[in-house]
PDB file of C-alpha atoms and ligand atoms in Angstrom:
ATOM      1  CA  UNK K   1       4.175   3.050  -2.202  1.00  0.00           C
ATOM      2  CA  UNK K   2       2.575   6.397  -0.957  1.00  0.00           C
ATOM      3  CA  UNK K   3       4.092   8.918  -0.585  1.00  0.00           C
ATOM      4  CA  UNK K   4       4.708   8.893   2.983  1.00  0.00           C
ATOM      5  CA  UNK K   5       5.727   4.480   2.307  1.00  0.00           C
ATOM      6  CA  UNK K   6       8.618   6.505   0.358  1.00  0.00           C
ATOM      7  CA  UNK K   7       9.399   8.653   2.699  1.00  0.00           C
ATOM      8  CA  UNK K   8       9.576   6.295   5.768  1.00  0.00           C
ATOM      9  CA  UNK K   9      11.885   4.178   3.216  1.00  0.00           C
ATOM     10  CA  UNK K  10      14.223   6.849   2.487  1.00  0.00           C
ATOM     11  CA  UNK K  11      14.797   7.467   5.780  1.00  0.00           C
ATOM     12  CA  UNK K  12      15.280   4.110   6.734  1.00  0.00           C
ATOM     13  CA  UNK K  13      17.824   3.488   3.599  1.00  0.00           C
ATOM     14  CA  UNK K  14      19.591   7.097   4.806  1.00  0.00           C
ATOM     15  CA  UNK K  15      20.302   5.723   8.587  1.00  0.00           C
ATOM     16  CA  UNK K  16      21.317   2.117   6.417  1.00  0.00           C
ATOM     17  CA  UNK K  17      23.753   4.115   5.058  1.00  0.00           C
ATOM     18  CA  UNK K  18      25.040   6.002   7.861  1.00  0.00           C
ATOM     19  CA  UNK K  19      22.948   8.822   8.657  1.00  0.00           C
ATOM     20  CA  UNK K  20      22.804   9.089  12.633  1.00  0.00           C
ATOM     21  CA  UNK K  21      18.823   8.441  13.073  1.00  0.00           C
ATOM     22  CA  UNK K  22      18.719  11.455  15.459  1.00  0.00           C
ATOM     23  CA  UNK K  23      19.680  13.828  12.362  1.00  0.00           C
ATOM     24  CA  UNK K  24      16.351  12.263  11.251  1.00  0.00           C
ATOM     25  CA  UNK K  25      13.638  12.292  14.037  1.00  0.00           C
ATOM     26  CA  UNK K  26      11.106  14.790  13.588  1.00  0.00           C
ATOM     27  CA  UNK K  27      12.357  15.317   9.810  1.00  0.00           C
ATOM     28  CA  UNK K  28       9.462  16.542   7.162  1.00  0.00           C
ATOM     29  CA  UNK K  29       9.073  16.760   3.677  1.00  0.00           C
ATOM     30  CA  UNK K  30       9.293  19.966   2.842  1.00  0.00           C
ATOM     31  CA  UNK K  31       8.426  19.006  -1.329  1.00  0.00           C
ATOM     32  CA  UNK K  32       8.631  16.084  -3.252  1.00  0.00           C
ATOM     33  CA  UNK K  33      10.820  13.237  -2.794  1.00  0.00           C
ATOM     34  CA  UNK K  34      12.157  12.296  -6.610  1.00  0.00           C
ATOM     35  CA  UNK K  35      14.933  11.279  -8.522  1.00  0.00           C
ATOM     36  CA  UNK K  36      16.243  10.709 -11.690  1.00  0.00           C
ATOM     37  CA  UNK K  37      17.707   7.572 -12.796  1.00  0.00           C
ATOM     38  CA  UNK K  38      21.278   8.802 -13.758  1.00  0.00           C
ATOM     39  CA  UNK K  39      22.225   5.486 -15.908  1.00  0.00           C
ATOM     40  CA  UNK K  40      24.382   6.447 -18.707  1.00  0.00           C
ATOM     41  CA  UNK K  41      23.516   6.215 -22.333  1.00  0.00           C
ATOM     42  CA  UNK K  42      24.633   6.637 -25.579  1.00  0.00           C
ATOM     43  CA  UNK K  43      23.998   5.841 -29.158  1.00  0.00           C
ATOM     44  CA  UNK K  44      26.802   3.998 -31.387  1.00  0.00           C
ATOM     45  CA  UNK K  45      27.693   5.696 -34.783  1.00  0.00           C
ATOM     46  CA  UNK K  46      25.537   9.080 -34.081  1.00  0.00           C
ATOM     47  CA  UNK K  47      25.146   9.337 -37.656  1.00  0.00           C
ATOM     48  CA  UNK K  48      22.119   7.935 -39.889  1.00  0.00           C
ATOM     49  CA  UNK K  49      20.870   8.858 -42.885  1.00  0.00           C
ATOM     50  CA  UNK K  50      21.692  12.928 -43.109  1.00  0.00           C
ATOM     51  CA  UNK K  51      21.100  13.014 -38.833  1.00  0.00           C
ATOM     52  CA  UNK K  52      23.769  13.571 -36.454  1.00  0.00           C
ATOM     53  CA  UNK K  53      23.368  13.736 -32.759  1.00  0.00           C
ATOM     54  CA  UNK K  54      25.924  15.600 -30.949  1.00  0.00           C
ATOM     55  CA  UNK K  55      26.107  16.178 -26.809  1.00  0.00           C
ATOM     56  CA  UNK K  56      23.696  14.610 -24.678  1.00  0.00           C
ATOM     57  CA  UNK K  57      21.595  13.175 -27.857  1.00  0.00           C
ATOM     58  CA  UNK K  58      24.804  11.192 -28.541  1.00  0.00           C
ATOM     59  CA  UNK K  59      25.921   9.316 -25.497  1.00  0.00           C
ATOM     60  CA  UNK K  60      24.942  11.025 -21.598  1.00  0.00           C
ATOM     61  CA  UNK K  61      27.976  10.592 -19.836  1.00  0.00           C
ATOM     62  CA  UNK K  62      27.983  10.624 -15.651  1.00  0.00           C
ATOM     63  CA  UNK K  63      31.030  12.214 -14.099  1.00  0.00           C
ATOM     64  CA  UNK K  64      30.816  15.862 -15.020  1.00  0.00           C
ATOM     65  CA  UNK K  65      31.588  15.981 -18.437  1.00  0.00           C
ATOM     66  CA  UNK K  66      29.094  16.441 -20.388  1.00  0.00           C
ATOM     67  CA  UNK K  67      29.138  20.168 -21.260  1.00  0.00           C
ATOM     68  CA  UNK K  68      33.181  19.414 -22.405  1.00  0.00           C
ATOM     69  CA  UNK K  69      31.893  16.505 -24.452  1.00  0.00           C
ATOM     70  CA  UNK K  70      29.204  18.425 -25.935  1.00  0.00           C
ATOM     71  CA  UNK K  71      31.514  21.244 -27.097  1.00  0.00           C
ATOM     72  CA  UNK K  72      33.828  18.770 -28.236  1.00  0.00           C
ATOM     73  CA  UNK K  73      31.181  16.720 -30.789  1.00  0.00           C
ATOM     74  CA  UNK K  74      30.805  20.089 -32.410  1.00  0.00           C
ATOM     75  CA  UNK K  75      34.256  21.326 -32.856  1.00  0.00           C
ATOM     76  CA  UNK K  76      34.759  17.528 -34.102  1.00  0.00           C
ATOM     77  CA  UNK K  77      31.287  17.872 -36.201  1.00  0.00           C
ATOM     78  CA  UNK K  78      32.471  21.276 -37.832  1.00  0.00           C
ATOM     79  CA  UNK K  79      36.140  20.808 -38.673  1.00  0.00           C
ATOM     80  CA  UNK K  80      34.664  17.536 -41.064  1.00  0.00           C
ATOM     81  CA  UNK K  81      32.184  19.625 -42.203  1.00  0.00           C
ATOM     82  CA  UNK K  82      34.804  22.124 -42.864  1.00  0.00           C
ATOM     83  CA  UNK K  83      37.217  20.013 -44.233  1.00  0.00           C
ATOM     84  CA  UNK K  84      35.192  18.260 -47.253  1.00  0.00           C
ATOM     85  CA  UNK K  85      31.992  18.646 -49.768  1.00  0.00           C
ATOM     86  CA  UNK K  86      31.253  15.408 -49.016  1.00  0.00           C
ATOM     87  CA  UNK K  87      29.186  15.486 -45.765  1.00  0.00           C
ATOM     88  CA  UNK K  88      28.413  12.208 -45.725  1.00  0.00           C
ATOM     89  CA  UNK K  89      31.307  11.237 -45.208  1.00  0.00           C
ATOM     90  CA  UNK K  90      32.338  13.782 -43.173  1.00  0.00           C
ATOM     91  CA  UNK K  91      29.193  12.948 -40.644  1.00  0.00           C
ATOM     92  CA  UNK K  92      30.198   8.703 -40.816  1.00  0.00           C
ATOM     93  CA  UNK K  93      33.882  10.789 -39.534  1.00  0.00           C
ATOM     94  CA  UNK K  94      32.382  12.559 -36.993  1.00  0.00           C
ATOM     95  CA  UNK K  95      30.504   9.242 -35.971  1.00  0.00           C
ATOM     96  CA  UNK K  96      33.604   7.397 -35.751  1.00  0.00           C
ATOM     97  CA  UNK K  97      35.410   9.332 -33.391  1.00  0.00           C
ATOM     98  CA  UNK K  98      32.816  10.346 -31.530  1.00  0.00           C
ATOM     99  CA  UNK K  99      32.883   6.868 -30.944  1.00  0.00           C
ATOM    100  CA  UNK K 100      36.664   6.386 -30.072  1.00  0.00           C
ATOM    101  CA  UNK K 101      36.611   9.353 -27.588  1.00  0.00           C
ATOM    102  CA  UNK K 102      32.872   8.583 -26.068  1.00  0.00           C
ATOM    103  CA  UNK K 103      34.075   4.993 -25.833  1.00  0.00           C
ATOM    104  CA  UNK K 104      37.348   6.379 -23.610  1.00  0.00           C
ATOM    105  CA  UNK K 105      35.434   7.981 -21.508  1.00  0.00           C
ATOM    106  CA  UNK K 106      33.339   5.312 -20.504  1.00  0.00           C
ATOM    107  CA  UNK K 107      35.926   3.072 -19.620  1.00  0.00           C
ATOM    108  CA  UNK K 108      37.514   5.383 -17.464  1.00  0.00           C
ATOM    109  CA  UNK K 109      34.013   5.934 -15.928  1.00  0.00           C
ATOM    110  CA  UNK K 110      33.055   2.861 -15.480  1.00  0.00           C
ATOM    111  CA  UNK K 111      36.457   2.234 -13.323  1.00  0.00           C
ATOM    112  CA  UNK K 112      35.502   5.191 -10.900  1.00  0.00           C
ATOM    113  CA  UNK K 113      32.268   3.647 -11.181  1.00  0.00           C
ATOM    114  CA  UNK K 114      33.788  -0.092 -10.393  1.00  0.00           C
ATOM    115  CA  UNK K 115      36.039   1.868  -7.131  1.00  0.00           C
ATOM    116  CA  UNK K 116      33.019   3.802  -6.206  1.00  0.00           C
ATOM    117  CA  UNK K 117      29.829   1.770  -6.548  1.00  0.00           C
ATOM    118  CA  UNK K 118      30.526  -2.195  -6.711  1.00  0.00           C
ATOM    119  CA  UNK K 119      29.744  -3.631  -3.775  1.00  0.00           C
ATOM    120  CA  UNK K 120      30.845  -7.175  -4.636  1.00  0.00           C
ATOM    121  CA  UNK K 121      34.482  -8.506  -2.824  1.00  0.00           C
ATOM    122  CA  UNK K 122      35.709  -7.694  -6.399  1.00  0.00           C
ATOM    123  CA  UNK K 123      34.334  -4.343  -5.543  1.00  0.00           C
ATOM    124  CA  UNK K 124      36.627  -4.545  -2.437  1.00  0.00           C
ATOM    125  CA  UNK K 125      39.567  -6.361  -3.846  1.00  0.00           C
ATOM    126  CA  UNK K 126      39.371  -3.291  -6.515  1.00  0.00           C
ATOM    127  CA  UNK K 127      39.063  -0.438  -3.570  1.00  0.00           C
ATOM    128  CA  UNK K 128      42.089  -1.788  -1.424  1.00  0.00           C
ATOM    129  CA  UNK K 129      43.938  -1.395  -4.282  1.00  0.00           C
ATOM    130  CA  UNK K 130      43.026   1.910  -5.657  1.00  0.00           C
ATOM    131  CA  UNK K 131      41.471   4.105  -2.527  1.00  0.00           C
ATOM    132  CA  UNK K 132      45.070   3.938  -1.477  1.00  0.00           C
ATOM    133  CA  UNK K 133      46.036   5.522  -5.069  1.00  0.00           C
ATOM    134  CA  UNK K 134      43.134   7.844  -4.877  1.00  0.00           C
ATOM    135  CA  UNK K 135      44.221   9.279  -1.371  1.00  0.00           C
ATOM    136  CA  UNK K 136      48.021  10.618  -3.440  1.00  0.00           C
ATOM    137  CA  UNK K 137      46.070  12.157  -5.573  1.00  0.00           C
ATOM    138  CA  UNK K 138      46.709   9.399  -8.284  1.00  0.00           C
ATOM    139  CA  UNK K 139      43.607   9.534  -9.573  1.00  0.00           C
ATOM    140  CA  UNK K 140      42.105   9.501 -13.403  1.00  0.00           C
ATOM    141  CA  UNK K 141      41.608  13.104 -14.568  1.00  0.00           C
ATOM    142  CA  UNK K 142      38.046  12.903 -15.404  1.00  0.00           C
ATOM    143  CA  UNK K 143      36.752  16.371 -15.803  1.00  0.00           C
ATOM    144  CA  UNK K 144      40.217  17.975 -17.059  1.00  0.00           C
ATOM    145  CA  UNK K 145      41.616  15.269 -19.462  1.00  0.00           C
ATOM    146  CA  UNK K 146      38.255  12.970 -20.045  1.00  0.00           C
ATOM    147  CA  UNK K 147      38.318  11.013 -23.106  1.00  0.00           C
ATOM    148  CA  UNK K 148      42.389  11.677 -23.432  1.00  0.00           C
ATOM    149  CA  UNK K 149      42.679   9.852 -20.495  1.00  0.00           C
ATOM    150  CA  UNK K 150      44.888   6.788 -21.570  1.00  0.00           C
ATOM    151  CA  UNK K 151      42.882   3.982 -20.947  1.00  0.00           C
ATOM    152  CA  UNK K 152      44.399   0.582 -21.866  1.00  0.00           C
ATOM    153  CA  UNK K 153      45.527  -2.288 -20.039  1.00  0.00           C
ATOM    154  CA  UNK K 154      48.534  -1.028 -17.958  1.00  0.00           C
ATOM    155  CA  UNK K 155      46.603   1.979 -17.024  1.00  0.00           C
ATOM    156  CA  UNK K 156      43.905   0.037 -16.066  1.00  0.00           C
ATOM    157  CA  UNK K 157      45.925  -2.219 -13.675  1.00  0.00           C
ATOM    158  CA  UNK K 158      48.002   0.561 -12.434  1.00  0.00           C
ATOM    159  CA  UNK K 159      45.003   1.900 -11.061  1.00  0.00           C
ATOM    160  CA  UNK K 160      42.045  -0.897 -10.084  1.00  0.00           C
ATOM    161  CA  UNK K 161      44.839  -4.215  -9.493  1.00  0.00           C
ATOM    162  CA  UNK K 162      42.829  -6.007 -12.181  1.00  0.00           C
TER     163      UNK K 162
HETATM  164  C1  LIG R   1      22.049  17.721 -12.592  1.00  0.00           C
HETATM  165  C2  LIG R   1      23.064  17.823 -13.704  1.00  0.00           C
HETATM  166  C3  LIG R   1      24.363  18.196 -13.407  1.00  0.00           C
HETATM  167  C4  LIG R   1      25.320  18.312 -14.406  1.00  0.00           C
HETATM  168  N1  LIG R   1      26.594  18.679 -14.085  1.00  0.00           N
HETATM  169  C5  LIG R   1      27.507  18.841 -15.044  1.00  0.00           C
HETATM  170  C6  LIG R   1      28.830  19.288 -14.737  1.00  0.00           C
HETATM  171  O1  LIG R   1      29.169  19.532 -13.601  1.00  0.00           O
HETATM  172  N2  LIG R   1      29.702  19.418 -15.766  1.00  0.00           N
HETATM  173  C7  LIG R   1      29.352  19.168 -17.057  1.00  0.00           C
HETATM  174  O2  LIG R   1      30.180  19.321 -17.966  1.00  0.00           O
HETATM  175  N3  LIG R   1      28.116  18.736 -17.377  1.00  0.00           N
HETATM  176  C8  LIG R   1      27.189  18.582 -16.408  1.00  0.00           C
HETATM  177  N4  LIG R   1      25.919  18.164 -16.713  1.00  0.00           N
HETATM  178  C9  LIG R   1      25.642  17.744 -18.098  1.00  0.00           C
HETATM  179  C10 LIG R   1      25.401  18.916 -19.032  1.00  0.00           C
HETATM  180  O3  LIG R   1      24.411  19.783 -18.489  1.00  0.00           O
HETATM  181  C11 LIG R   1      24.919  18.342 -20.366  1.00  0.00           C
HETATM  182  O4  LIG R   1      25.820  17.322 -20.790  1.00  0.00           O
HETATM  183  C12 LIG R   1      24.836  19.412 -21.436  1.00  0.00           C
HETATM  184  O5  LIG R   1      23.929  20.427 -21.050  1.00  0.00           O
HETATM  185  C13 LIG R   1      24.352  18.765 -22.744  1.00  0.00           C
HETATM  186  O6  LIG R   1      24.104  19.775 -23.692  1.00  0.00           O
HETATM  187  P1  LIG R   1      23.120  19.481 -24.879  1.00  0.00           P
HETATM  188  O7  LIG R   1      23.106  20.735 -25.701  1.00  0.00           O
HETATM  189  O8  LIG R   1      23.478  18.195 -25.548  1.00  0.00           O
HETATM  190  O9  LIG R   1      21.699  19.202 -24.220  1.00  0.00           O
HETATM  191  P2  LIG R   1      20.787  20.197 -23.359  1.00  0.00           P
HETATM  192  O10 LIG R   1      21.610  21.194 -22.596  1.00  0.00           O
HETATM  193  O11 LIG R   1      19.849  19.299 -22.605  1.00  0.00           O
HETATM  194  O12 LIG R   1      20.010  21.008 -24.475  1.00  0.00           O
HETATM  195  C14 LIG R   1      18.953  20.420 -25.187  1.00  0.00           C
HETATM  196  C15 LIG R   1      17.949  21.534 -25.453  1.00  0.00           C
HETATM  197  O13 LIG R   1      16.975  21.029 -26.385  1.00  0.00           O
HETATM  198  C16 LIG R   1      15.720  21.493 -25.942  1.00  0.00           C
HETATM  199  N5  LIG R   1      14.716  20.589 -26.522  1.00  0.00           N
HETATM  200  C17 LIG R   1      14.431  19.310 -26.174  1.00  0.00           C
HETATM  201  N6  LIG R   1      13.456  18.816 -26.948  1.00  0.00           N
HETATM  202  C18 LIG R   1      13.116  19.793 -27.811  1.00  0.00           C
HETATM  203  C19 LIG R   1      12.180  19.881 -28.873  1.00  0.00           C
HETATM  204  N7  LIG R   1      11.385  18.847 -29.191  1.00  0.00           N
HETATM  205  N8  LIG R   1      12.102  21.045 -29.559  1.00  0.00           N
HETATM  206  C20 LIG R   1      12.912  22.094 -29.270  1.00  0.00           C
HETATM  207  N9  LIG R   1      13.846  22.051 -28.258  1.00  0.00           N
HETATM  208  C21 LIG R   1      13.934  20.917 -27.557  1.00  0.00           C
HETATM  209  C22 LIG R   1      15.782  21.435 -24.440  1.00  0.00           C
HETATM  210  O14 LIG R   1      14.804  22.270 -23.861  1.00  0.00           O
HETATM  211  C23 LIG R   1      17.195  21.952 -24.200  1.00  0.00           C
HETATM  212  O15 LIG R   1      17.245  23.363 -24.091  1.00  0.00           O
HETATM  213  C24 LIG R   1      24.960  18.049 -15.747  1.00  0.00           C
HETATM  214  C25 LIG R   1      23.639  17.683 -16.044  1.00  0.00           C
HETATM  215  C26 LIG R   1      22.702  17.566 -15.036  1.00  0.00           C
HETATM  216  C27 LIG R   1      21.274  17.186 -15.376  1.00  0.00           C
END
């Protein structure tokens, strides 16, 4: 598309989605339209052969977290480096839990992401359930608790019905 192609398109997806078309007429682009595809990603066991990743390197998480998570792989990193000679083994440590916690933290994501974002009638099965929840404030702590939120089966049904 050229660059006006995208910008007729974004306008018509932005009125799709709500925007009152009137906000719209007349509307310029005042720089470039981009984005960035905010898919998350992550690497299992960030630990080969004397490398370790640690904050975004290791796994790119999507709800405001990142900075906590990246302070938290090196307080993790550090106290096994601390804690033994052996940094091999203290890295393959490191790469374990980073893998526990990282792995918490996307489940719990990917149920905002599941209340938020699935547009399926699972999607809206899972939002009468939980929007309702949401509203009392009964909502996963993302960005305070993260990867302690609990995140097994009960907790999961408590909050999406499924
Ligand atoms: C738009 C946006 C909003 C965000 N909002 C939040 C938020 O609200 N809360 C939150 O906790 N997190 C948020 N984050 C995520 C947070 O910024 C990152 O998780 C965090 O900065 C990751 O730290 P890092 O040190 O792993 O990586 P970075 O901060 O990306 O640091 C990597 C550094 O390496 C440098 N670098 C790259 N390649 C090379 C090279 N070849 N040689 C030398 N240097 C190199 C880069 O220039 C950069 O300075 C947000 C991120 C974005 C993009």
């Amino acid at each position: 598309l050229s660059g006006s192609g995208r910008l007729k398109d974004f306008f018509r997806f932005s009125v799709e989605s709500g925007v009152p078309a009137d906000w719209l007429a007349g509307a310029v682009a005042r720089g470039p339209l981009a984005s960035f595809e905010g898919a998350a990603r992550w690497v299992e066991h960030p630990y080969r052969e004397g490398v370790v990743l640690v904050g975004d390197a290791a796994g790119d998480p999507s709800f405001g977290c990142g900075l906590s998570l990246t302070l938290r792989d090196v307080r993790v990193l550090s106290d096994e480096l601390l804690a033994t000679e052996d940094w091999h083994t203290a890295a393959r440590r490191y790469a374990a839990e980073h893998d526990r916690y990282f792995g918490a933290l996307h489940t719990v994501e990917s149920w905002m992401t599941a209340i938020f974002f699935d547009l399926s009638p699972e999607g809206d099965r899972i939002r009468a359930h939980a929007l309702p929840l949401l509203a009392q404030g009964k909502r996963p702590d993302i960005t305070g608790v993260g990867p302690d939120t609990v995140t097994d089966d009960a907790a999961r049904i408590a909050l999406l019905g499924v």
